[in-house]
Short mmCIF file of C-alpha atoms in Angstrom, two decimals:
data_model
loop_
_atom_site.label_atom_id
_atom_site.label_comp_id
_atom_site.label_asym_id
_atom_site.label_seq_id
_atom_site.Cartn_x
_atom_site.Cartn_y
_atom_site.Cartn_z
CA UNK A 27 211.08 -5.45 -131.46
CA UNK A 28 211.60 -8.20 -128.91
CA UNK A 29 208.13 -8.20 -127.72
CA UNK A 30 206.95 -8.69 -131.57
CA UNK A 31 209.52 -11.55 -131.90
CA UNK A 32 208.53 -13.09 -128.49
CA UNK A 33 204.67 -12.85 -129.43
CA UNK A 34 205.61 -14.54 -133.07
CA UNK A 35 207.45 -17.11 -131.20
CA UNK A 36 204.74 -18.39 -128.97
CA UNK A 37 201.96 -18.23 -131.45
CA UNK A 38 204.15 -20.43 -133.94
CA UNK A 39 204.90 -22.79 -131.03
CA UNK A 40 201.40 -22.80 -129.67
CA UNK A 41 200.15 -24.10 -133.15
CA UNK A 42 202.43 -25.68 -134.86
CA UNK A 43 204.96 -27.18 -131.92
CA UNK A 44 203.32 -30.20 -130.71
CA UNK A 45 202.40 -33.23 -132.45
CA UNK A 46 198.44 -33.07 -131.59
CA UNK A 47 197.60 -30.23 -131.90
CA UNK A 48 197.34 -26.93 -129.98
CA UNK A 49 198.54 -26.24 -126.74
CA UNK A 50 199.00 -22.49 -125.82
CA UNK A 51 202.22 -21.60 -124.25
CA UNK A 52 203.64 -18.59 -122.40
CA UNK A 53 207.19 -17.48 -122.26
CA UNK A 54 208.79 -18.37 -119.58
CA UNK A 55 206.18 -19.03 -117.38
CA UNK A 56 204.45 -22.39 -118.84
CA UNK A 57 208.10 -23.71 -120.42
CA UNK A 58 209.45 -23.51 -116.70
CA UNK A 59 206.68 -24.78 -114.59
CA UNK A 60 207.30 -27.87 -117.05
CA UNK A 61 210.58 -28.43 -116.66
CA UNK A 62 211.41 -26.63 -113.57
CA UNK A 63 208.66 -28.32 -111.22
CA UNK A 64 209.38 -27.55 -107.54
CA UNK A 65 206.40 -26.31 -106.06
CA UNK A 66 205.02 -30.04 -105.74
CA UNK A 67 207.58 -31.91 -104.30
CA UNK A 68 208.00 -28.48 -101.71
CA UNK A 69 204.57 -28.48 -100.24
CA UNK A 70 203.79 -31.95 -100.21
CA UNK A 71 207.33 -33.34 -99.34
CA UNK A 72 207.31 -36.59 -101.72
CA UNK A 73 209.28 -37.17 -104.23
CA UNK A 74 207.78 -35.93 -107.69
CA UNK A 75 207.89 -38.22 -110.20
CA UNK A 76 207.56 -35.90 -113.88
CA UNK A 77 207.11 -38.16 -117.56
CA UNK A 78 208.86 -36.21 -119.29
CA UNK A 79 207.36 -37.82 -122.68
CA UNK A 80 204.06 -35.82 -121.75
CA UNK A 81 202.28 -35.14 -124.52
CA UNK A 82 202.33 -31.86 -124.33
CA UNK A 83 205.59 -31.23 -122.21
CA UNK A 84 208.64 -28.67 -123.37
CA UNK A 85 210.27 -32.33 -124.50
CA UNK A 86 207.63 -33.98 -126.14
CA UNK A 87 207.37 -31.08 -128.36
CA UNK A 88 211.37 -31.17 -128.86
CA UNK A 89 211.24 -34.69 -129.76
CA UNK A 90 208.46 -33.78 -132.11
CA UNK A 91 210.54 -31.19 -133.91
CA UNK A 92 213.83 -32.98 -133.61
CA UNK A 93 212.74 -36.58 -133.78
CA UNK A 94 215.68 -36.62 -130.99
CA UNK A 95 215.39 -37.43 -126.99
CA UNK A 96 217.95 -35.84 -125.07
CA UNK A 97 220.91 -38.38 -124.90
CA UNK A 98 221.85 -39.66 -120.93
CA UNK A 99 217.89 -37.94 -119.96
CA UNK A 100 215.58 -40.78 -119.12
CA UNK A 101 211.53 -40.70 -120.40
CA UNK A 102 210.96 -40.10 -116.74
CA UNK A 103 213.03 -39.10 -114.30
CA UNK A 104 212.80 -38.66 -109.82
CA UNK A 105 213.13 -34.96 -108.38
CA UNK A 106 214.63 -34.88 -105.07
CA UNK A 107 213.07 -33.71 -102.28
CA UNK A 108 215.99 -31.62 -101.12
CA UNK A 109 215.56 -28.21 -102.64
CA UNK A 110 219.60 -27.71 -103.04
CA UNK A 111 219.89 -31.71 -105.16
CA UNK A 112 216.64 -30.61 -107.06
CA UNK A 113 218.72 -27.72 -108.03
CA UNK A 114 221.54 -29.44 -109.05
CA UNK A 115 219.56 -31.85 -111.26
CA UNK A 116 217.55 -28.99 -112.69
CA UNK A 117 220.85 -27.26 -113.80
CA UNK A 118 221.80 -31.11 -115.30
CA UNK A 119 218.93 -31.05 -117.35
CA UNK A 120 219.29 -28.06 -118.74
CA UNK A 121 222.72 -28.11 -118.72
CA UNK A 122 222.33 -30.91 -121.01
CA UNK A 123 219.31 -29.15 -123.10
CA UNK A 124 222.11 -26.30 -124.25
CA UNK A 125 224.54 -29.19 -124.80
CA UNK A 126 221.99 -30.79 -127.05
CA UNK A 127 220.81 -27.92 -128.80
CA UNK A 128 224.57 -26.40 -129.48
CA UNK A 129 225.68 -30.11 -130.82
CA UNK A 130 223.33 -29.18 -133.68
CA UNK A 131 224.16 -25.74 -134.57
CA UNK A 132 221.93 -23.51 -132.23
CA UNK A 133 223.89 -20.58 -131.40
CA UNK A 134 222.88 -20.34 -127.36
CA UNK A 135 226.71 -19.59 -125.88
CA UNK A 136 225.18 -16.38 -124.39
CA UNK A 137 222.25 -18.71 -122.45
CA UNK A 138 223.04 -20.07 -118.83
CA UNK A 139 221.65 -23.17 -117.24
CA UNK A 140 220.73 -20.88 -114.30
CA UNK A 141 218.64 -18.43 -116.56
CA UNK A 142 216.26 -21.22 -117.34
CA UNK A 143 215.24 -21.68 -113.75
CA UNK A 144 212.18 -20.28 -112.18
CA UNK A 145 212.45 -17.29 -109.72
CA UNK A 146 212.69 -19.44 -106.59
CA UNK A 147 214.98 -21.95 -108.13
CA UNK A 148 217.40 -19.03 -108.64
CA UNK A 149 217.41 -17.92 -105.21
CA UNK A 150 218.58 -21.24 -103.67
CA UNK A 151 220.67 -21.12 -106.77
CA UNK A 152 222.65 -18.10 -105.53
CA UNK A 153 222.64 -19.17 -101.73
CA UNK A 154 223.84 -22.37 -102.69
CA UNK A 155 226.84 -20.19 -104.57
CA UNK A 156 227.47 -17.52 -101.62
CA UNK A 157 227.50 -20.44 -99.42
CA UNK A 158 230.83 -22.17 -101.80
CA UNK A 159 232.51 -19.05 -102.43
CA UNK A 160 232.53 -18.59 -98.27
CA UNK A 161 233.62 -22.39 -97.86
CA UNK A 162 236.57 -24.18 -97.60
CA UNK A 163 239.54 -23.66 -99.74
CA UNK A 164 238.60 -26.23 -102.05
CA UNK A 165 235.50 -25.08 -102.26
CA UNK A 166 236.58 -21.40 -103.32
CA UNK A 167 239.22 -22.91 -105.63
CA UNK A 168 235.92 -24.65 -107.75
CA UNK A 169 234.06 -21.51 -107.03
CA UNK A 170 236.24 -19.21 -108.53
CA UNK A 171 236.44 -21.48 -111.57
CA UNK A 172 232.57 -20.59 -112.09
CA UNK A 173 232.99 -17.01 -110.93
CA UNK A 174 233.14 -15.35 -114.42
CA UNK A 175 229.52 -16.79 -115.70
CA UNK A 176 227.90 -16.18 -112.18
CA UNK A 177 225.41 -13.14 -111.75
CA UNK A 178 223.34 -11.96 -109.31
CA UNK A 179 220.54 -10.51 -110.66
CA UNK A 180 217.36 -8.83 -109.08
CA UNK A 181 214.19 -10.20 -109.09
CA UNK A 182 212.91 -8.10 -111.83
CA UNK A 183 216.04 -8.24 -113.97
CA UNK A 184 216.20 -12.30 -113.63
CA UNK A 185 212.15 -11.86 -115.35
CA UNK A 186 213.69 -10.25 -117.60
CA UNK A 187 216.71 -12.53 -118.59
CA UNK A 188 214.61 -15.77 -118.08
CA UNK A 189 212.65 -14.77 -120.63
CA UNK A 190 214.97 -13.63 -123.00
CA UNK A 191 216.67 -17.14 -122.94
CA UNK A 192 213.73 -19.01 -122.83
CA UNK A 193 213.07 -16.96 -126.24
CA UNK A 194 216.18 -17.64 -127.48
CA UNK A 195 216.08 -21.77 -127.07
CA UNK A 196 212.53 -21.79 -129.01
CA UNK A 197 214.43 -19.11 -131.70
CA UNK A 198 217.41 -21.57 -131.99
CA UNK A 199 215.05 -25.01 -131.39
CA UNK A 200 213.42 -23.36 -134.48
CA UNK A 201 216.37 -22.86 -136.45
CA UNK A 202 217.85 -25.62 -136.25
CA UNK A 203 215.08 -28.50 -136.46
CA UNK A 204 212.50 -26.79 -138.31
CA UNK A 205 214.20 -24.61 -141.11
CA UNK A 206 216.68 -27.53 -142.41
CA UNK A 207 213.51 -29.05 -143.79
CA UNK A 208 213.32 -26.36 -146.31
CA UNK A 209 214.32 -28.72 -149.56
CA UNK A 210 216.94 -27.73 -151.02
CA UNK A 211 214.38 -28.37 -154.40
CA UNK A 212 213.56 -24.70 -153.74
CA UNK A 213 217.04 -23.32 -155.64
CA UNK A 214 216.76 -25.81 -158.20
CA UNK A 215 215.14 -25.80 -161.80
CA UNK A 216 215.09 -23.90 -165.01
CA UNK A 217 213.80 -21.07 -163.49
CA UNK A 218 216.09 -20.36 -160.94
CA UNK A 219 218.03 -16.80 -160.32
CA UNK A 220 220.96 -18.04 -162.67
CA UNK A 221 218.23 -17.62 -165.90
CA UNK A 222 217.55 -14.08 -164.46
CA UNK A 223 219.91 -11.70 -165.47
CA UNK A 224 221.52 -8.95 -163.54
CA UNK A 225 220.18 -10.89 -160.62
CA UNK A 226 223.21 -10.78 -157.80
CA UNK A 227 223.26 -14.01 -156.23
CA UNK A 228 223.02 -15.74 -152.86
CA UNK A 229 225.39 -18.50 -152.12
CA UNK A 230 223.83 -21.46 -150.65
CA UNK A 231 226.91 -23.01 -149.57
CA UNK A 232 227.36 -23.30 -146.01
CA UNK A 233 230.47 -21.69 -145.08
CA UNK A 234 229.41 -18.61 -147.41
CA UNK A 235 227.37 -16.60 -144.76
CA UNK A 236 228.27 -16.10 -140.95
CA UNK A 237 224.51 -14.61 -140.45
CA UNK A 238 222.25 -16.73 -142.26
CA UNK A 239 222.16 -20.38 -142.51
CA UNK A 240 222.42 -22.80 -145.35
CA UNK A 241 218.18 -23.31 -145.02
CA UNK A 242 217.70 -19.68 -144.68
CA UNK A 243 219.75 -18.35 -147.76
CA UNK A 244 217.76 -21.26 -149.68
CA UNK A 245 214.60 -19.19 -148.37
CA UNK A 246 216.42 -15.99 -149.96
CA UNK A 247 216.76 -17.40 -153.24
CA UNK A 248 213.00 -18.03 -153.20
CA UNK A 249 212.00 -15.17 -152.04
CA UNK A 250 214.38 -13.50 -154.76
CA UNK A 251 213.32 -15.94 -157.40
CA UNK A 252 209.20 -15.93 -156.98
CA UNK A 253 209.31 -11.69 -156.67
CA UNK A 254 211.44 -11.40 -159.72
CA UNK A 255 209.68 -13.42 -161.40
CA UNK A 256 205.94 -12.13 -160.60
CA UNK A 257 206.60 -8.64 -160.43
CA UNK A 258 205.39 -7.35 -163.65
CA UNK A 259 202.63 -10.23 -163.87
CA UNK A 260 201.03 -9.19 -160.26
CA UNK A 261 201.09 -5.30 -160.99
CA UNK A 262 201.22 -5.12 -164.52
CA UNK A 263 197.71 -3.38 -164.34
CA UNK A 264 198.21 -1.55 -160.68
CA UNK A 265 196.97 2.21 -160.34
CA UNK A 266 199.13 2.40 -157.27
CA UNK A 267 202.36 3.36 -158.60
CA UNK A 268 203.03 0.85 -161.62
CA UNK A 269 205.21 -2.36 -161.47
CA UNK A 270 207.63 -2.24 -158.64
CA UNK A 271 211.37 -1.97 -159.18
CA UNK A 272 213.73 -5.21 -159.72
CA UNK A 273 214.92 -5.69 -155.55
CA UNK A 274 217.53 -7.52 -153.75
CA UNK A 275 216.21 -9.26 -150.99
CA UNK A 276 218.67 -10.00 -148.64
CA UNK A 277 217.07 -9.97 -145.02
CA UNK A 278 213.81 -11.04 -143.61
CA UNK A 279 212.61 -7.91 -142.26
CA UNK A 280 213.30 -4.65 -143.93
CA UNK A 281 213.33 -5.80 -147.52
CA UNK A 282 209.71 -7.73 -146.52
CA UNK A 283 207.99 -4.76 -144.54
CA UNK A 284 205.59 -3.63 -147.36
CA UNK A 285 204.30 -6.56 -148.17
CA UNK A 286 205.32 -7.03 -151.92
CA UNK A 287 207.55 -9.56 -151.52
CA UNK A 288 205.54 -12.07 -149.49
CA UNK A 289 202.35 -10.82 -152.19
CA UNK A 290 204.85 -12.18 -154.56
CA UNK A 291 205.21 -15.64 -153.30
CA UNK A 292 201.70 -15.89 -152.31
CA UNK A 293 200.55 -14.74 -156.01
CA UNK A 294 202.50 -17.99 -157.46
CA UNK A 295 200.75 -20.35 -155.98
CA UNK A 296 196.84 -18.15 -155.69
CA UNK A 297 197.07 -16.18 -158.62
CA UNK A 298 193.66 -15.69 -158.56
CA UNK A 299 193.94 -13.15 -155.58
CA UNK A 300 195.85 -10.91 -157.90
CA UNK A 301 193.26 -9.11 -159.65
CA UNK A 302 190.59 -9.25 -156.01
CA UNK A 303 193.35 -8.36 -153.77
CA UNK A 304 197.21 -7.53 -154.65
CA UNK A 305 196.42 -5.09 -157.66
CA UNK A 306 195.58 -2.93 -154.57
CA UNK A 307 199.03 -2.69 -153.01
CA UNK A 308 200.92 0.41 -152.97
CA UNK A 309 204.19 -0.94 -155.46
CA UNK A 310 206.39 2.15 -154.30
CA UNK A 311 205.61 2.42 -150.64
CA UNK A 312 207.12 5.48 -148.67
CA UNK A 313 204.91 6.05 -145.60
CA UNK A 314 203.66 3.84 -142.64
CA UNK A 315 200.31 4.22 -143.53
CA UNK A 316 201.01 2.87 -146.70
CA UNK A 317 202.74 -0.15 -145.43
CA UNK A 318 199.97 -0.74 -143.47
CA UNK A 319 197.44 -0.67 -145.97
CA UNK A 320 199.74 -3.35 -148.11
CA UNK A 321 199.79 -6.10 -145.11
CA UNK A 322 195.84 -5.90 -144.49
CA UNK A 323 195.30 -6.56 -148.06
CA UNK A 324 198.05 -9.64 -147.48
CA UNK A 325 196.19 -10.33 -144.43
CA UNK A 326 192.94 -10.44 -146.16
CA UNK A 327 194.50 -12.61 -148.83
CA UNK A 328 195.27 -15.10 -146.45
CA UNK A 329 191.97 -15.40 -144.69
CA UNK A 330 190.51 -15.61 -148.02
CA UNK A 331 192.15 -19.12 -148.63
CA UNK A 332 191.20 -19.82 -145.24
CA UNK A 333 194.71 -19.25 -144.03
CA UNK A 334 193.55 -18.00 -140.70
CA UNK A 335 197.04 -18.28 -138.72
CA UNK A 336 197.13 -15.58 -135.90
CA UNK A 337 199.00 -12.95 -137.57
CA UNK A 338 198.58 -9.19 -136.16
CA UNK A 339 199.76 -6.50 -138.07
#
């Protein structure tokens, strides 16, 4: 499941992240070799000098999606040659990254400056900790104060975290830039869930769901709405099981896995692929294989409008 999430992630990033187009990323690797440069300023021994408004750096493609710079983080900014002060700085940037991100919602409490680091970074990182908790007194007083979020991780298990919270930033960078543009136009009209009846309905309010957002409830209701409303149009004539039974969708995975409900949506604004392509879809799937056989024909419906985003089923 993660790796199908993390592979979503960077194709959605890779094409739609940047304001220029393209520019293929990989998770962690590219992300911290942008922001976590220390190879440079190691084997040449000058001071690095990184723009951070790059066009295609990890913040140029924030400020894209946010329309935000980092607040106290200059456009461009000196490294120091000393690996332990590059440390520190690297852990005030993305100290101040989380602190950004968390100001607008993005639920990353679980995410440590340290686990955005690259692998070498985090080894001076935990010297430069063993060294303060074996210090002075004052020194283990501040120490222990940090004690409780400090780990020591293997090589293979820091790969592993890195690039779970490197996930997580682009998930919640995501979340909270990109979804709140859904308009909230989406719930509204004539034909919305409240003329549909023995609908159940989804709250948009804010405060009414500690798992989805405002944005993605709105998304609900669409998704709700659209299938509900082109359920016996799309399969009126199917030879696959009939018209599909009234559904609750109320999650983005389980209640979308065979394909009818995103067929639905699709179908109200290309109804012409109804009859060529989504009169084919199983409308009471049980088995894999039939799931599978309802998101190719999806698939095909979106290369047919030339809607040739990467998706792998």
């Amino acid at each position: 499941f993660f790796q199908k999430t993390l592979t979503a992630v960077k194709s959605w990033f890779t094409l739609f992240g940047w304001s220029k187009g393209q520019n293929p990323i990989s998770v962690p690797d590219s992300l911290r070799s942008d922001v976590c440069i220390v190879q440079l300023t190691i084997s040449r021994g000058t001071v690095f000098k990184r723009n951070l408004d790059r066009e295609k750096g990890f913040y140029a493609m924030l400020r894209h999606l946010s329309g935000q710079t980092i607040p106290g983080m200059a456009s461009s900014q000196t490294l120091p040659n000393d690996p332990v002060e590059r440390l520190f700085h690297l852990l005030w940037q993305h100290s101040e990254l989380l602190a950004f991100l968390k100001s607008h919602g993005a639920c990353l409490s679980h995410v440590l400056p340290e686990f955005l680091l690259t692998p070498e970074d985090y080894k001076v990182w935990i010297q430069v900790h063993t060294e303060l908790k074996v210090g002075s007194g004052s020194q283990r007083t501040s120490c222990r104060v940090t004690d409780k979020s400090f780990f020591i991780l293997e090589d293979s298990t820091f790969e592993t975290m890195s690039k779970r919270a490197w996930t997580d930033v682009l998930l919640q960078i995501y979340k909270v830039f990109v979804l709140p543009r859904v308009s909230s136009r989406l719930i509204a009209g004539s034909s919305s869930l409240e003329s549909m009846p023995n609908m159940p309905r989804i709250k948009s309010e804010p405060l009414s769901s500690n798992i989805y957002s405002q944005y993605e409830r709105a998304m609900l209701v669409w998704l709700n709405r659209h299938y509900e409303k082109n359920r016996k149009i799309v399969w009126k004539d199917s030879k696959k099981g009939g018209i599909p039974p009234m559904r609750w969708i109320v999650n983005f995975d389980r209640d979308l896995q065979d394909g009818l409900v995103v067929a639905a949506q699709m179908a109200t604004y290309c109804p012409y692929l109804i009859p060529t392509h989504f009169v084919k879809m199983y409308t009471n799937a049980r088995t894999h294989e039939q799931f599978l056989h309802n998101c190719l024909i999806f698939v095909k419906a979106l290369h047919s409008v030339h809607l040739d985003i990467d998706i792998k089923v």
